[in-house]
Tab-separated table of C-alpha atoms and ligand atoms in Angstrom:
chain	number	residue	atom	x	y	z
F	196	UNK	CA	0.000	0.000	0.000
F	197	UNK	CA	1.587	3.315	-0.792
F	198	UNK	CA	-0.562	6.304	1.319
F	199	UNK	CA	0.195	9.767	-0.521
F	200	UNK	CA	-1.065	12.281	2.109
F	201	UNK	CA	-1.362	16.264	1.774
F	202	UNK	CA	1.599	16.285	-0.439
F	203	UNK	CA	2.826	19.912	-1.181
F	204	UNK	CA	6.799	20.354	-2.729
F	205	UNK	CA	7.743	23.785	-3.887
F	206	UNK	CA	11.075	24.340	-5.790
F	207	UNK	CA	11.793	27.870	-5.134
F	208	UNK	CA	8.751	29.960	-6.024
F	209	UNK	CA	7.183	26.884	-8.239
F	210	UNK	CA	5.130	24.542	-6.907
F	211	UNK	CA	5.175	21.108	-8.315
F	212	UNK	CA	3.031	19.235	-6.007
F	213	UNK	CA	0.459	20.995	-4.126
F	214	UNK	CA	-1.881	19.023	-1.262
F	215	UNK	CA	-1.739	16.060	-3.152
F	216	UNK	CA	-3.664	12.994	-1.207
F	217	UNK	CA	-4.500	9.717	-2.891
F	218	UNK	CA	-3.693	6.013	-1.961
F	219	UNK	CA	-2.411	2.883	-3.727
F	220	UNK	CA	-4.056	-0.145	-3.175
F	221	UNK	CA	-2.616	-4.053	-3.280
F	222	UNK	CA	-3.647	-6.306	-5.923
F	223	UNK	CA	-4.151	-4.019	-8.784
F	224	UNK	CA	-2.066	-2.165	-11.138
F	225	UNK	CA	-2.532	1.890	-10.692
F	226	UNK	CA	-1.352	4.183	-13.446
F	227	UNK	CA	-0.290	7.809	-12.983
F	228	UNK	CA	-1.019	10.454	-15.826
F	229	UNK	CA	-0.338	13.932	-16.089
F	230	UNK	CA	0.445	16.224	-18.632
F	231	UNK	CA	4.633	16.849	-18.890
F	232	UNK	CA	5.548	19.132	-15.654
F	233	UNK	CA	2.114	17.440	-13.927
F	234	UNK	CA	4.510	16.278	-10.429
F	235	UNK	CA	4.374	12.704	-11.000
F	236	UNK	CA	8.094	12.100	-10.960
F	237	UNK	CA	8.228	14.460	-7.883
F	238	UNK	CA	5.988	12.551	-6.217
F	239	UNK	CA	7.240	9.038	-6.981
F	240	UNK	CA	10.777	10.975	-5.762
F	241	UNK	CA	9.736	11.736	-2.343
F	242	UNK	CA	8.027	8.226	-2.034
F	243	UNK	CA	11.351	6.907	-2.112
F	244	UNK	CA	12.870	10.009	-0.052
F	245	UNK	CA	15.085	10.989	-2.795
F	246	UNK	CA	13.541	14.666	-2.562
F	247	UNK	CA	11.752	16.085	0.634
F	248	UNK	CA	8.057	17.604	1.127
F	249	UNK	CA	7.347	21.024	2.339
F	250	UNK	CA	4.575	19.303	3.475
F	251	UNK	CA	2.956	16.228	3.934
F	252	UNK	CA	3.914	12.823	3.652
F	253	UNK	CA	3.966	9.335	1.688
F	254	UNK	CA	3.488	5.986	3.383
F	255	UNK	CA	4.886	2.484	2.313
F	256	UNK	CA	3.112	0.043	4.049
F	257	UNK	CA	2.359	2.442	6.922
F	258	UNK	CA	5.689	3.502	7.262
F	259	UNK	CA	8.208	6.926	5.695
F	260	UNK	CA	10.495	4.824	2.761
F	261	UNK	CA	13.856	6.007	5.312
F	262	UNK	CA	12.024	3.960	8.519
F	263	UNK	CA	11.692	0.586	6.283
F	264	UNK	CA	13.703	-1.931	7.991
F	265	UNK	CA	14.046	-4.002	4.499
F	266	UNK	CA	13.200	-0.939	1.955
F	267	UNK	CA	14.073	-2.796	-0.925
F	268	UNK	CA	12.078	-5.695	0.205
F	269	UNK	CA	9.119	-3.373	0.797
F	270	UNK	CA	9.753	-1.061	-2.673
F	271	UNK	CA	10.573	-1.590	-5.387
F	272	UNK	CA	11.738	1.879	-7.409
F	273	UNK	CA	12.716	2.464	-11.353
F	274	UNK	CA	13.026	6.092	-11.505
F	275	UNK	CA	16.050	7.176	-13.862
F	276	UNK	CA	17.105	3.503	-15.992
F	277	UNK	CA	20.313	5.561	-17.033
F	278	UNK	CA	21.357	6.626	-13.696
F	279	UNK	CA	23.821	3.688	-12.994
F	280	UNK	CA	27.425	3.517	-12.200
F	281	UNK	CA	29.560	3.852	-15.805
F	282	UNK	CA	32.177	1.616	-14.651
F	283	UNK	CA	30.163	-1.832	-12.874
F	284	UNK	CA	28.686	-3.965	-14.969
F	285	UNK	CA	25.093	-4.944	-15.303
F	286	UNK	CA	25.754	-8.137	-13.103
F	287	UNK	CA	28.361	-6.028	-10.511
F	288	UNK	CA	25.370	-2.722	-10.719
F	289	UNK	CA	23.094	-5.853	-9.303
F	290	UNK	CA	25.074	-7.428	-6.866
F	291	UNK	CA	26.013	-4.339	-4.977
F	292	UNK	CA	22.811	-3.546	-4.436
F	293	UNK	CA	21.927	-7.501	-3.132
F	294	UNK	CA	24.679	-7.227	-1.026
F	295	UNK	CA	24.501	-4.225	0.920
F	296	UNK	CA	20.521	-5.076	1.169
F	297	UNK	CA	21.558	-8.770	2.419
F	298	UNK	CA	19.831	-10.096	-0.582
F	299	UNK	CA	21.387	-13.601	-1.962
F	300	UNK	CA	23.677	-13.095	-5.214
F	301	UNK	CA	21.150	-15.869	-6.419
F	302	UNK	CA	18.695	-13.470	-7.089
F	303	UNK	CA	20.883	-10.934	-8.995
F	304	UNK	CA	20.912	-14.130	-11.556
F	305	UNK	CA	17.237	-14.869	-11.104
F	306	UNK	CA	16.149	-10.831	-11.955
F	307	UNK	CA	18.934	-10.621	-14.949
F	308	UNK	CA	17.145	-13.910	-16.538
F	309	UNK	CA	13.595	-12.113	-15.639
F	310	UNK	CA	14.869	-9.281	-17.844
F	311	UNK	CA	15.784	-10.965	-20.579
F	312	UNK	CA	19.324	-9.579	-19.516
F	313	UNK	CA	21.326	-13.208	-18.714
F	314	UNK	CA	23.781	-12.996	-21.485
F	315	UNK	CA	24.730	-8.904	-21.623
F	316	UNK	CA	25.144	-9.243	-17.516
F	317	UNK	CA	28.690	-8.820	-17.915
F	318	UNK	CA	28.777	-6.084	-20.181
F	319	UNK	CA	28.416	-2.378	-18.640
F	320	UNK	CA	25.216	0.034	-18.716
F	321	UNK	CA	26.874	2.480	-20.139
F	322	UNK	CA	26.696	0.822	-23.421
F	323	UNK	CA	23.440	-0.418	-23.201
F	324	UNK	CA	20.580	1.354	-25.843
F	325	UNK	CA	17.593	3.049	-23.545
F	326	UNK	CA	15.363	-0.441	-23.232
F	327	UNK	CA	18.205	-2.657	-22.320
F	328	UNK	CA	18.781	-0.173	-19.604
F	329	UNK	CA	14.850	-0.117	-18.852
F	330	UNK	CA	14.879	-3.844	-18.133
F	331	UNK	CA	17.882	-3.100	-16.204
F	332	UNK	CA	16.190	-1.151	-13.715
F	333	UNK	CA	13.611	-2.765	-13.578
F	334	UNK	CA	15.493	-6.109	-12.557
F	335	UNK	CA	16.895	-3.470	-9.571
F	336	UNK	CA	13.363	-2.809	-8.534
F	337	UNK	CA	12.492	-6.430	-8.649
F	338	UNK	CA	15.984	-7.613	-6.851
F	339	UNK	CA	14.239	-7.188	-3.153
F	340	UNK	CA	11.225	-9.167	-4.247
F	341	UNK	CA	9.085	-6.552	-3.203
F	342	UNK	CA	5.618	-6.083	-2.060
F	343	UNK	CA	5.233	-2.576	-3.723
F	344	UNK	CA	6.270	-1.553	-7.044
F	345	UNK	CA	6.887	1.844	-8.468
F	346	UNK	CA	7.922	2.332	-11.726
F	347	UNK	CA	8.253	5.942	-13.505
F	348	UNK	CA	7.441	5.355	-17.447
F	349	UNK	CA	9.202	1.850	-17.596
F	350	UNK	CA	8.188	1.334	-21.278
F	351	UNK	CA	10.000	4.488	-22.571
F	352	UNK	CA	12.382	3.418	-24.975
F	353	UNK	CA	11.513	-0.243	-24.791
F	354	UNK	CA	10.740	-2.531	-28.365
F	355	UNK	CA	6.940	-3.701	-28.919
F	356	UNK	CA	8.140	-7.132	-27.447
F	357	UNK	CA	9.906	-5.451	-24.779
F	358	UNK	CA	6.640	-3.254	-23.774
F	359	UNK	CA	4.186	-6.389	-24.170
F	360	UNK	CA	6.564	-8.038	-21.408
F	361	UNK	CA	6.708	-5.022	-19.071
F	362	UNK	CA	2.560	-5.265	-19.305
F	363	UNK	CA	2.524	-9.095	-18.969
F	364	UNK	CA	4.776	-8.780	-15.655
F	365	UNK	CA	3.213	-6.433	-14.273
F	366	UNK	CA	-0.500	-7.698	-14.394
F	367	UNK	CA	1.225	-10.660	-12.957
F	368	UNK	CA	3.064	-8.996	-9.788
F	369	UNK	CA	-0.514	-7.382	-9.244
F	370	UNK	CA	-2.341	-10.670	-9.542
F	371	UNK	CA	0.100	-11.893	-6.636
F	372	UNK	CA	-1.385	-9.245	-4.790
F	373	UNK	CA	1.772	-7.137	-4.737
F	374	UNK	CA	0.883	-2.661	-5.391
F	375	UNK	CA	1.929	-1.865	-8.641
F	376	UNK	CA	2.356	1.610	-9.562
F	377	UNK	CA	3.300	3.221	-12.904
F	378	UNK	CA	3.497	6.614	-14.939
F	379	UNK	CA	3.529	6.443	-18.615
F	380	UNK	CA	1.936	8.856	-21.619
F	381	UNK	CA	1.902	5.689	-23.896
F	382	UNK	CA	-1.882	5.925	-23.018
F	383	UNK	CA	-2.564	2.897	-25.189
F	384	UNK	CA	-0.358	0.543	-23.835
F	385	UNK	CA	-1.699	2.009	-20.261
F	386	UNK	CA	-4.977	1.006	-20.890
F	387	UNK	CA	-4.098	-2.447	-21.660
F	388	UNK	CA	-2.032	-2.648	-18.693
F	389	UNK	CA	-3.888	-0.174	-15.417
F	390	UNK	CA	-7.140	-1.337	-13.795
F	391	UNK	CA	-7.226	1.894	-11.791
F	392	UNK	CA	-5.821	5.516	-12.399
F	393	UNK	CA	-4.708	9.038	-10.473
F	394	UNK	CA	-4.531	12.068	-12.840
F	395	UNK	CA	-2.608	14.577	-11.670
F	396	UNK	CA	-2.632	18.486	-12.957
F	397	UNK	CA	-0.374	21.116	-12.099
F	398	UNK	CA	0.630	19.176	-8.735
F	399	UNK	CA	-3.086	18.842	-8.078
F	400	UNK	CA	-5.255	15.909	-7.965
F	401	UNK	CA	-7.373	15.428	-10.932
F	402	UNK	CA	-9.011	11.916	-11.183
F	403	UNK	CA	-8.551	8.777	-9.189
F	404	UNK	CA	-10.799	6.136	-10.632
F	405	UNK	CA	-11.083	2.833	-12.228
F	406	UNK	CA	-10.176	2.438	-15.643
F	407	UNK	CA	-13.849	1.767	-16.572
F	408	UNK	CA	-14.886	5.111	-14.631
F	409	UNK	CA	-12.111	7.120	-16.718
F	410	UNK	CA	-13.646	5.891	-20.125
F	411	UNK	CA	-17.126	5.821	-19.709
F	412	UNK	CA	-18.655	7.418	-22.412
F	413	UNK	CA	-15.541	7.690	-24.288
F	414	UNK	CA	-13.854	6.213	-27.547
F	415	UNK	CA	-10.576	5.225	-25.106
F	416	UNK	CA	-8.370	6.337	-22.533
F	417	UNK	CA	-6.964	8.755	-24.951
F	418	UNK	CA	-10.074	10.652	-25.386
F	419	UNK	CA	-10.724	10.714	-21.932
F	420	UNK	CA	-7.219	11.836	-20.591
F	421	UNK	CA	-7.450	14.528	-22.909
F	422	UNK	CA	-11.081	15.565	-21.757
F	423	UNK	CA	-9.976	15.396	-18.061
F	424	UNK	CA	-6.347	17.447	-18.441
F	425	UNK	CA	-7.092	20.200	-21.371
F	426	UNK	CA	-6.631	23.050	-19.025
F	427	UNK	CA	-3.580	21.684	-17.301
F	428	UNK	CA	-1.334	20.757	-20.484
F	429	UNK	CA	1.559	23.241	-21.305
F	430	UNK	CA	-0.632	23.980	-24.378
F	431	UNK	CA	-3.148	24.951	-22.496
F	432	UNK	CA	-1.314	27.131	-20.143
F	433	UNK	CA	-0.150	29.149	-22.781
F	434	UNK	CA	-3.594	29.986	-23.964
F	435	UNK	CA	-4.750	31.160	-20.449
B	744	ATP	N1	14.922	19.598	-8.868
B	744	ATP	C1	14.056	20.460	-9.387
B	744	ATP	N2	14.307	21.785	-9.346
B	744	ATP	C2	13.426	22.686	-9.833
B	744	ATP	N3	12.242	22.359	-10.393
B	744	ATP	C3	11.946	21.057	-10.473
B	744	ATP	C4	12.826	20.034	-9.977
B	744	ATP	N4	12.228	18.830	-10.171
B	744	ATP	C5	11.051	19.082	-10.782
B	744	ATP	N5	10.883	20.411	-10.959
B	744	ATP	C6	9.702	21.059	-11.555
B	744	ATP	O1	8.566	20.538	-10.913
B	744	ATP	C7	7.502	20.340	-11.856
B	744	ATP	C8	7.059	18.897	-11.817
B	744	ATP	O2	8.080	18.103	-12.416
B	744	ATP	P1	7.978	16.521	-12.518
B	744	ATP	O3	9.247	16.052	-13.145
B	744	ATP	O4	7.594	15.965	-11.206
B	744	ATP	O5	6.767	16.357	-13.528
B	744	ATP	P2	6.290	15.064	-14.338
B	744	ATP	O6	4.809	14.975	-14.173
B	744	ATP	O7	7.091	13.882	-13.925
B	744	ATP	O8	6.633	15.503	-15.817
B	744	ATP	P3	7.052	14.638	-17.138
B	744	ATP	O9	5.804	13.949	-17.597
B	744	ATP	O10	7.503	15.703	-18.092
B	744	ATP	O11	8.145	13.690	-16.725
B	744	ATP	C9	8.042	20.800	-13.202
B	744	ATP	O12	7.630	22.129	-13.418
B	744	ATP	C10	9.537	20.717	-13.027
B	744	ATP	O13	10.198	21.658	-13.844
């Protein structure tokens, strides 16, 4: 369960999350839209304490991500696929994470084959093309085996192949009753893949509601993302 409550994060006089409450339930896989600039990555940032509220706070499993006794057993995080050390291979990027999380080194080989990554494991990131690296971090969020999964656009740059797995695991890690949370503006592939949704615009909360809710009445999720967030796309900014 990830509890997002009266989230407000200002950088200098912009504010990029403002009172922002919603929760994350088990058992179901939860996409997060919003227009470019919207506060999703700042959100899914201070989830994981990498940046710091004004105001407000975000609960994993009842509990701040820094007070987690296992946090990578707890969360799982893809955030930034490229930000990995240049000089570690993929296997090495892996196993230094297991290790100083007291994770077995069996598991570094058990994500890498998960990924599709076995036989490049010895080769480093730095070379890797942008969905190689995807399915590199997302073998790091899956390393701790854990109950809650956050993932910030893990598709981007992945193959149709690559993008059909990403869906397939993770309507399987929600079926195992794990929290499985996602942003991506591939809205197509996100309504094959969400049962439930929170729209975010301009920091604020827009929408969260089932998939079914979001496009009633509509042609698809397209049509009705673009109904719900008009007024808080960049375009429409600059028209106001
Ligand atoms: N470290 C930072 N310093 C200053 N401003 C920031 C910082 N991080 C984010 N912002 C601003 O906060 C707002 C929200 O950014 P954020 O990256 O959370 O949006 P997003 O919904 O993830 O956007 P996108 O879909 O483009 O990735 C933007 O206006 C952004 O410029």
């Amino acid at each position: 369960m990830l509890d997002v409550r009266a989230v407000t994060k200002n950088f200098g006089r912009h504010t990029a999350v403002q009172d922002l409450s919603f929760t994350v339930r088990p058992g179901a896989v939860t996409g997060f839209l919003g227009p470019n600039g919207a506060g999703k990555s700042t959100t899914m940032r201070i989830a994981v304490g990498l940046t710091r509220p004004d105001s407000g706070r975000i609960l994993i499993n009842g509990l701040p991500y820094d007070r987690l006794a296992a946090p990578l057993h707890e969360a799982g995080v893809l955030l930034d696929a490229r930000a990995v050390h240049p000089r570690r291979s993929a296997y090495q990027h892996l196993a230094v994470l297991a290790t100083t999380h007291g994770i077995p080194l069996r598991r570094v080989d058990e994500v890498l084959g998960l990924v599709g990554l076995s036989g490049v494991a010895g080769r480093r990131p730095g070379g890797f093309s942008l969905g190689m690296s995807q399915r590199l971090g997302i073998a790091a969020a899956l390393l701790g085996d854990p109950g809650v999964v956050i993932l910030d656009e893990p598709v981007n740059g992945l193959d149709p192949e690559g993008i059909r797995w990403v869906r397939t695991l993770l309507r399987s890690l929600a079926a195992e009753g794990r929290t499985v949370f996602l942003s991506s503006h591939l809205m197509s592939e996100m309504e094959m893949t969400a049962d439930r949704l929170i729209v975010i615009g301009r920091g604020r909360l827009v929408a969260d509601v089932t998939m079914a809710e979001l496009t009633a009445g509509h042609q698809s999720l397209e049509d009705a993302y673009f109904d719900l967030t008009r007024d808080y796309t960049l375009e429409g900014e600059s028209h106001r």
